[in-house]
Short mmCIF file of C-alpha atoms and ligand atoms in Angstrom, two decimals:
data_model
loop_
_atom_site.label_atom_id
_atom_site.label_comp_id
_atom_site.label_asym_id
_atom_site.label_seq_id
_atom_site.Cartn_x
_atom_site.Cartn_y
_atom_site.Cartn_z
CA UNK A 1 -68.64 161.00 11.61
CA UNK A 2 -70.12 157.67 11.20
CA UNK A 3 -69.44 154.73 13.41
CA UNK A 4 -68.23 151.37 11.05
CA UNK A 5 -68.35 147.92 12.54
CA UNK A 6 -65.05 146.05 10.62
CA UNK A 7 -64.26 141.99 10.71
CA UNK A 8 -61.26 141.21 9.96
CA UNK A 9 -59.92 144.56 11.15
CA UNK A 10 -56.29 143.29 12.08
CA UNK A 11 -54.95 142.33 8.44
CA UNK A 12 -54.60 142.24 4.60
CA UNK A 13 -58.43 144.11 3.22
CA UNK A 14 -60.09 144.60 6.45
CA UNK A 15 -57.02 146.36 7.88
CA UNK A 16 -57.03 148.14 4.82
CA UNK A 17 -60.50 149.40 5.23
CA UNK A 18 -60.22 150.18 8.77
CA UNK A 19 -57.44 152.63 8.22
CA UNK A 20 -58.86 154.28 5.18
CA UNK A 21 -62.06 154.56 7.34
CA UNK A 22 -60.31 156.09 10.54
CA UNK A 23 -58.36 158.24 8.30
CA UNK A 24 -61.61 160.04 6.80
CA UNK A 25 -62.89 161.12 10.47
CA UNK A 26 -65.27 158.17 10.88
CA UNK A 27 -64.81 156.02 14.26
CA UNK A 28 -64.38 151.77 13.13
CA UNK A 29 -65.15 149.22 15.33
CA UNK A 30 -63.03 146.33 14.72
CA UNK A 31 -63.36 142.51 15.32
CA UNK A 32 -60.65 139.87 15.14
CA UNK A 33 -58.53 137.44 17.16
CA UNK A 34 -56.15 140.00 17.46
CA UNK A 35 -55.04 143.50 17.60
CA UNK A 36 -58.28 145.62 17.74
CA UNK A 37 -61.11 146.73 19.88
CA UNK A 38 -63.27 143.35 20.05
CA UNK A 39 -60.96 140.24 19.98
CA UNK A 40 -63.71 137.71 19.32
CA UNK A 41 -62.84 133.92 17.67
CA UNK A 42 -66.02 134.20 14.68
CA UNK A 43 -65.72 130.61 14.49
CA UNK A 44 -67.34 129.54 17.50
CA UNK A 45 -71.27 130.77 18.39
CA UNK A 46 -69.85 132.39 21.75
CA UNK A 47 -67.34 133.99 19.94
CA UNK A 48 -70.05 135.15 17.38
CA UNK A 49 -72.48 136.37 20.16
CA UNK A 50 -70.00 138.09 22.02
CA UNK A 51 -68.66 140.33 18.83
CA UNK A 52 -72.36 140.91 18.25
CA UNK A 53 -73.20 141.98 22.05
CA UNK A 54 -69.84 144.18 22.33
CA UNK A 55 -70.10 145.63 18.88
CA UNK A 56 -73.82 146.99 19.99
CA UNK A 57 -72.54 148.11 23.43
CA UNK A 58 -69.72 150.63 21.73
CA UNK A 59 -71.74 151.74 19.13
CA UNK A 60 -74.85 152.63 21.55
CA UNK A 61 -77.43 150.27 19.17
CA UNK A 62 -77.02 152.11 16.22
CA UNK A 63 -74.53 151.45 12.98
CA UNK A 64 -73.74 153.50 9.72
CA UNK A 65 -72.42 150.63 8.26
CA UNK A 66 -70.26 147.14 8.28
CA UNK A 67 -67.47 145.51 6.44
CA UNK A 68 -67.24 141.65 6.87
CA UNK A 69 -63.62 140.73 5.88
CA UNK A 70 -62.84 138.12 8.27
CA UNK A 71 -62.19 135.32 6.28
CA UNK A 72 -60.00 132.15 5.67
CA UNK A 73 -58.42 131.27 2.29
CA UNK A 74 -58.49 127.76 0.68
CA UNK A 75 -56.11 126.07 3.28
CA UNK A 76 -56.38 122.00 3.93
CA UNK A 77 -57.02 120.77 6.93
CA UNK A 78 -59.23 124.26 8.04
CA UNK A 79 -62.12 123.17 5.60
CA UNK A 80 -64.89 123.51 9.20
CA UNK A 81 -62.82 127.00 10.08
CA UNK A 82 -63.60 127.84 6.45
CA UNK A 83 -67.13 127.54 6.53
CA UNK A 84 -67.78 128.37 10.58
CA UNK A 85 -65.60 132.36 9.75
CA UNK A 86 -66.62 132.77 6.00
CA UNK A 87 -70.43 131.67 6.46
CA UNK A 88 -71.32 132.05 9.60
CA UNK A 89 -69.08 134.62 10.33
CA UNK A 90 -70.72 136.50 8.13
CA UNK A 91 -74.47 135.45 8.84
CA UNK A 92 -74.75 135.80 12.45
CA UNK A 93 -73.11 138.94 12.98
CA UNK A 94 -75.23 140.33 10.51
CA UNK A 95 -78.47 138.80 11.41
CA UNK A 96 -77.14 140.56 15.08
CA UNK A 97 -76.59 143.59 13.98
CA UNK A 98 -79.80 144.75 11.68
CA UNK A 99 -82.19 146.48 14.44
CA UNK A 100 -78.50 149.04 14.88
CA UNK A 101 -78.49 149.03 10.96
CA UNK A 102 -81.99 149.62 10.91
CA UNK A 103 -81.59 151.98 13.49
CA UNK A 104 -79.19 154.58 11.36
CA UNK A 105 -81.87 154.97 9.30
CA UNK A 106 -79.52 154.71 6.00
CA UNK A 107 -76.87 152.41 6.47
CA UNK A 108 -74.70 150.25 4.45
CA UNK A 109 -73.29 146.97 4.84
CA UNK A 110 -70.21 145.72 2.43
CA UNK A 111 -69.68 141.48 2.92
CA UNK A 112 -66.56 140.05 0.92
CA UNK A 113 -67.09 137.52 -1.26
CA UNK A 114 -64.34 136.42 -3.57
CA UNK A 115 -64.17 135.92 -7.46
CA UNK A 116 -63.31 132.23 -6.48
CA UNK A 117 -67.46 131.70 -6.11
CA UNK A 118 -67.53 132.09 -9.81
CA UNK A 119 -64.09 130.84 -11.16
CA UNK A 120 -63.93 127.44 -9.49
CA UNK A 121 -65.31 124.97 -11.66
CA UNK A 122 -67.04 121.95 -10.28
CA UNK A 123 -67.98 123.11 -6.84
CA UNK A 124 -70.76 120.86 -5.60
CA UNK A 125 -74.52 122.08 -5.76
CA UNK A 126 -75.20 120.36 -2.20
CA UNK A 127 -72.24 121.71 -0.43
CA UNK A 128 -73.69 125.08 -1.15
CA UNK A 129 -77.14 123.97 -0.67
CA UNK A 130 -75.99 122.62 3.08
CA UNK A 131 -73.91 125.39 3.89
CA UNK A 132 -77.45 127.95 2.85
CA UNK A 133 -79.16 125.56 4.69
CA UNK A 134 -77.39 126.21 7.98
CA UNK A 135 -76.00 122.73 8.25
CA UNK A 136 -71.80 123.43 8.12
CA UNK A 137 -70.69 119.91 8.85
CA UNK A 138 -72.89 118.69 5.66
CA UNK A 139 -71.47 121.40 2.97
CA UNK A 140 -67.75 120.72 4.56
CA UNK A 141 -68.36 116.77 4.05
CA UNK A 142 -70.03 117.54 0.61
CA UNK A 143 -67.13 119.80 -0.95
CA UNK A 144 -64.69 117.21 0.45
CA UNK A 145 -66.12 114.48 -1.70
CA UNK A 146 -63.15 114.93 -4.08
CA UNK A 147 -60.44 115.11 -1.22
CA UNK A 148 -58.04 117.07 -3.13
CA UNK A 149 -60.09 119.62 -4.16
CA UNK A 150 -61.64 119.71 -0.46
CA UNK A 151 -60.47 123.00 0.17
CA UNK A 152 -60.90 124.99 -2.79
CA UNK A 153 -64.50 123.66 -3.33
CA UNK A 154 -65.57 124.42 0.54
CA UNK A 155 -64.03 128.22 0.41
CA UNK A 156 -65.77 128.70 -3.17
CA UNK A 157 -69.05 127.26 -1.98
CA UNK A 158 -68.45 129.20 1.23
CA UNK A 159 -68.29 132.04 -0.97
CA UNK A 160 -70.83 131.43 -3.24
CA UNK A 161 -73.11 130.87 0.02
CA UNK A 162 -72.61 133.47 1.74
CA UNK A 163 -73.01 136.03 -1.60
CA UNK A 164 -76.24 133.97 -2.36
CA UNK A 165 -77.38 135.11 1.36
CA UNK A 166 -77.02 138.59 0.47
CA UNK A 167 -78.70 138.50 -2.78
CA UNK A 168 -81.81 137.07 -0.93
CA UNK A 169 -81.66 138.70 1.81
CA UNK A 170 -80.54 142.52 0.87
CA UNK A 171 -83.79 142.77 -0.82
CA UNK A 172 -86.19 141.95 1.57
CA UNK A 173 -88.37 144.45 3.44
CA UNK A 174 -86.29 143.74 6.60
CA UNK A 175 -83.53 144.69 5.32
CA UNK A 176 -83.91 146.70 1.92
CA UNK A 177 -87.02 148.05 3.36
CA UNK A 178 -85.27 149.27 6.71
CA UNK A 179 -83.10 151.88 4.94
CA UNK A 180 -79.73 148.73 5.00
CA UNK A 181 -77.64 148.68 1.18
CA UNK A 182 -76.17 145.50 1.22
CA UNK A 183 -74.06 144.43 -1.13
CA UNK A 184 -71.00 141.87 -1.80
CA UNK A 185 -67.01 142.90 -3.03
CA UNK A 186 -65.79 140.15 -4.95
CA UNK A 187 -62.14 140.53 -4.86
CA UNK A 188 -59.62 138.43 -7.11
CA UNK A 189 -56.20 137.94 -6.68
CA UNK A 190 -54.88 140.73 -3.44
CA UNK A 191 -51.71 141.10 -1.92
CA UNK A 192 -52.41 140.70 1.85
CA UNK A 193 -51.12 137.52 4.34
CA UNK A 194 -53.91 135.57 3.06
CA UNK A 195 -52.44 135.31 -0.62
CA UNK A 196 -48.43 135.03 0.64
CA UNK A 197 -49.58 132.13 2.82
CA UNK A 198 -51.50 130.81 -0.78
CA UNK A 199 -47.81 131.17 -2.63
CA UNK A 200 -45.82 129.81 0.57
CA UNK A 201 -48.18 126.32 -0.02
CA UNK A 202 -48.51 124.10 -2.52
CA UNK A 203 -50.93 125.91 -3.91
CA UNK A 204 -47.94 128.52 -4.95
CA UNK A 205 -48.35 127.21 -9.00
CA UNK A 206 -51.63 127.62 -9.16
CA UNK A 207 -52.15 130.86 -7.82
CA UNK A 208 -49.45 132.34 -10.23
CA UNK A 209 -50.25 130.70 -12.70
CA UNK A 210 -54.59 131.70 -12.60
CA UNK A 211 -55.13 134.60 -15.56
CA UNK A 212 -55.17 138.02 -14.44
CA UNK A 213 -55.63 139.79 -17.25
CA UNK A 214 -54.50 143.05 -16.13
CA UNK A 215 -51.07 141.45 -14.72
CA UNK A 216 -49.70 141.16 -11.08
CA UNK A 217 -52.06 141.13 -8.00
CA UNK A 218 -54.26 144.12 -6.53
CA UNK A 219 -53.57 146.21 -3.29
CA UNK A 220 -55.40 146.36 -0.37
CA UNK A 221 -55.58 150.08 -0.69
CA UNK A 222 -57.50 149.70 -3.91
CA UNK A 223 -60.11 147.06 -2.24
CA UNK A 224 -60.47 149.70 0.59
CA UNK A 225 -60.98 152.57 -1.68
CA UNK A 226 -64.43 150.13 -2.99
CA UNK A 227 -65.24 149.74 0.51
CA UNK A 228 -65.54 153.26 1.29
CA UNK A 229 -67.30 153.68 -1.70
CA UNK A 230 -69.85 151.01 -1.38
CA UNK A 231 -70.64 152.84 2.17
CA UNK A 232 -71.30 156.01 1.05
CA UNK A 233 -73.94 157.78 -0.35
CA UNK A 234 -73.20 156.40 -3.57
CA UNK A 235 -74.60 153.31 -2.68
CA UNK A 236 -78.15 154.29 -1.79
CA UNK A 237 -79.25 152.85 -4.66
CA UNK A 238 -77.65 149.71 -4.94
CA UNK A 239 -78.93 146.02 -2.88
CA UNK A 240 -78.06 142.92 -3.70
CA UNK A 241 -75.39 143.70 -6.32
CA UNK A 242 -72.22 141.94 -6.67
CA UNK A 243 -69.26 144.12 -7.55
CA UNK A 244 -66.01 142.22 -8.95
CA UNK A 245 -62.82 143.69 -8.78
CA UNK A 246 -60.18 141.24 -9.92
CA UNK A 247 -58.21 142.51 -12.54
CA UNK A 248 -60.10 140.46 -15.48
CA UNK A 249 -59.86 137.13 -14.28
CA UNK A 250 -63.93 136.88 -14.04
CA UNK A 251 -64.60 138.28 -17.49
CA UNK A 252 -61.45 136.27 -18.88
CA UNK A 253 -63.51 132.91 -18.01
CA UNK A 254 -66.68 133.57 -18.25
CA UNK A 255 -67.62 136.74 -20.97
CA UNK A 256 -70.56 135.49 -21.50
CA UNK A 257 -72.06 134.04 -18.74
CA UNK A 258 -73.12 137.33 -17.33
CA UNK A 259 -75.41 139.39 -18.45
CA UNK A 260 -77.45 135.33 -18.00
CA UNK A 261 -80.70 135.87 -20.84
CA UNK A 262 -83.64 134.94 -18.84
CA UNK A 263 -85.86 132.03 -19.95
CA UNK A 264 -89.52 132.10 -21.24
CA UNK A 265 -90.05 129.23 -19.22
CA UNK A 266 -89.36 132.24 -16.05
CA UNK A 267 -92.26 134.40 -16.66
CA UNK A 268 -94.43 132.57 -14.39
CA UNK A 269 -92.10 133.23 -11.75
CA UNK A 270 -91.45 136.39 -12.65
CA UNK A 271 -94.93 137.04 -12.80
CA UNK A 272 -95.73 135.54 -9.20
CA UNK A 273 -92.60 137.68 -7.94
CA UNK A 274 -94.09 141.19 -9.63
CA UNK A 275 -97.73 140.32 -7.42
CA UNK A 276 -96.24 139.49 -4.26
CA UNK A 277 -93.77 142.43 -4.35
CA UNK A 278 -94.77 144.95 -1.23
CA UNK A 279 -94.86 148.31 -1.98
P1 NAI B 1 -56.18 138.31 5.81
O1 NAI B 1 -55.77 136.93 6.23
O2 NAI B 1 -55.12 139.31 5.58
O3 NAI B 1 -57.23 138.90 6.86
C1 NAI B 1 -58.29 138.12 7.32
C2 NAI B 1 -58.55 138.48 8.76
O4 NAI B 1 -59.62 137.63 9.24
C3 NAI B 1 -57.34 138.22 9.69
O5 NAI B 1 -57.02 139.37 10.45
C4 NAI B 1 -57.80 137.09 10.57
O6 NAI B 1 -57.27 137.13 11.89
C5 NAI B 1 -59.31 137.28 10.56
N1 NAI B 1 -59.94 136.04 10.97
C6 NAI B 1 -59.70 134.79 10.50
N2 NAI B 1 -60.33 133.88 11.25
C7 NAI B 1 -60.98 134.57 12.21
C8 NAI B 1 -61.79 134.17 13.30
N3 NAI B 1 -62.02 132.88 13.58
N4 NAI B 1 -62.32 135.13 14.09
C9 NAI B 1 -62.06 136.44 13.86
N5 NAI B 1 -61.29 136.87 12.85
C10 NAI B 1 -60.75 135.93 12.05
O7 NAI B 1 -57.10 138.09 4.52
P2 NAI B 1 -57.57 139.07 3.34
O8 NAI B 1 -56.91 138.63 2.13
O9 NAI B 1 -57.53 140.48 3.75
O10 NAI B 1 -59.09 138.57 3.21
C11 NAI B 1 -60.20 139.36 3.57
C12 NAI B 1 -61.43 138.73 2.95
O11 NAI B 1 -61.32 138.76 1.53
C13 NAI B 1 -61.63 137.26 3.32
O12 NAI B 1 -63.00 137.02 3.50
C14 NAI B 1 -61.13 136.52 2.09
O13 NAI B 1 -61.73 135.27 1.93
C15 NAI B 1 -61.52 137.48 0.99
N6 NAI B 1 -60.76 137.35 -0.25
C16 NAI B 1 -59.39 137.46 -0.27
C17 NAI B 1 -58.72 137.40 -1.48
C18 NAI B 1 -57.22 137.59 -1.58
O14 NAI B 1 -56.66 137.34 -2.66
N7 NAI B 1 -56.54 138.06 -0.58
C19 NAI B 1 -59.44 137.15 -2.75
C20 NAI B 1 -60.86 137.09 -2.61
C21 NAI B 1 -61.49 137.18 -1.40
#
């Protein structure tokens, strides 16, 4: 049995994960405003530090793993919620949790991202640049240049922060080196409350009418079937990565913008990155 710290615990993917955890024998610790064992408000620092201290007090220090689903969608008006839950949310409860990562020994750490970092076009360099910089209010005032497109740019950049985080930081001896996988589920289009809010707004048009090439929206079930994946053994080998499961929509916009051909003009980097590597 393996003990599972979950955000977003109470609904849609999180839920989802939870259950499908529980159900396999392992014990979950949840987090959310509601309706689990730590009700903690992620968008606040006390609410942050307080889902960090009680999380460590049930699980005795030490953590197989953690799912960060807590999240808000594109809504207007909760552009500072946005960032404060997806970013931060993400960030600090991590940063908290790593010696009880470290401390398993070989634990795994799954943070949602959203195939909205990469299919948004004309998100705004700084706002992501602020928001990896620490400084919220900037990357919410930054995205919100454009007013209508406030809130999809600050949950894409949110997004595209919080996966850049990962990518930097999963690597590193701290974390890479301590025995933590951590890697990011980029979900598309899922049916959870998060999407049927999306379709009762006036976003409705857009969301039906965005390519899935596949057709109709995924379950929750199938995003939770990743997560358990992407905590188990099968993911010893993996940090850093980015897994996208979105029914086409990625690859239907962009086919080939991944694999991205690397420069000459990068071999000096790469070369400075190969000598300061620790072994
Ligand atoms: P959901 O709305 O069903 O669940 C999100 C959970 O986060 C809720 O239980 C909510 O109470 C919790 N939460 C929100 N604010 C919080 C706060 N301040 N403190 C503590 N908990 C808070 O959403 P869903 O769809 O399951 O989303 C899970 C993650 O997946 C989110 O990060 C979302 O951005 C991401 N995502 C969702 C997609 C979708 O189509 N549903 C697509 C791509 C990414």
């Amino acid at each position: 049995m393996a003990v599972y710290a979950v955000t977003g615990a109470a609904s849609g993917m999180g839920k989802a994960s939870a259950d499908r955890l529980r159900a396999a024998g392992h014990r979950v610790i949840g987090i959310d405003l509601k309706d689990t064992e730590i009700v903690a408000d992620l968008s606040t620092p006390q609410g942050r530090s307080e889902a960090v201290r009680a999380t460590l007090d049930r699980a005795d220090g030490r953590l197989d793993g953690a799912v960060l689903a807590a999240g808000l969608g594109p809504t207007p008006g909760k552009e500072k919620l946005i960032a404060q839950v997806n970013l931060l949310g993400v960030i600090d409860l991590l940063v908290g949790w790593r010696p009880a990562l470290a401390a398993a020994g070989n634990s795994k750490v799954v943070v949602f991202g959203s195939n909205s970092a990469t299919t948004t076009p004309g998100v705004p360099n700084s706002a992501v640049k602020a928001f990896l910089a620490g400084d919220t209010d900037k990357g919410v005032a930054r995205a919100g240049r454009i007013p209508a497109s406030g809130p999809a740019f600050t949950y894409a950049a949110s997004k595209i922060a919080v996966t850049r985080w990962v990518r930097r930081t999963a690597v590193t001896p701290r974390w890479a080196g301590s025995g933590i996988r951590m890697n990011v589920l980029a979900p598309g289009a899922i049916s959870t409350p998060l999407l049927d809010a999306q379709l009762e707004s006036p976003l409705k048009r857009a969301v039906e009418s965005f390519p899935v090439p596949v057709g109709g929206f995924g379950q929750a079930e199938q995003i939770a079937q990743w997560v358990e994946f992407m905590l188990s053994p099968a993911a010893d080998f993996m940090a850093g990565s980015v897994v996208v499961v979105d029914g086409g929509t990625e690859a239907y916009f962009r086919p080939d913008d991944w694999p991205v051909r690397v420069p000459f003009r990068a071999i000096p980097g790469y070369l400075r990155k190969m000598r300061s590597f620790a072994r």
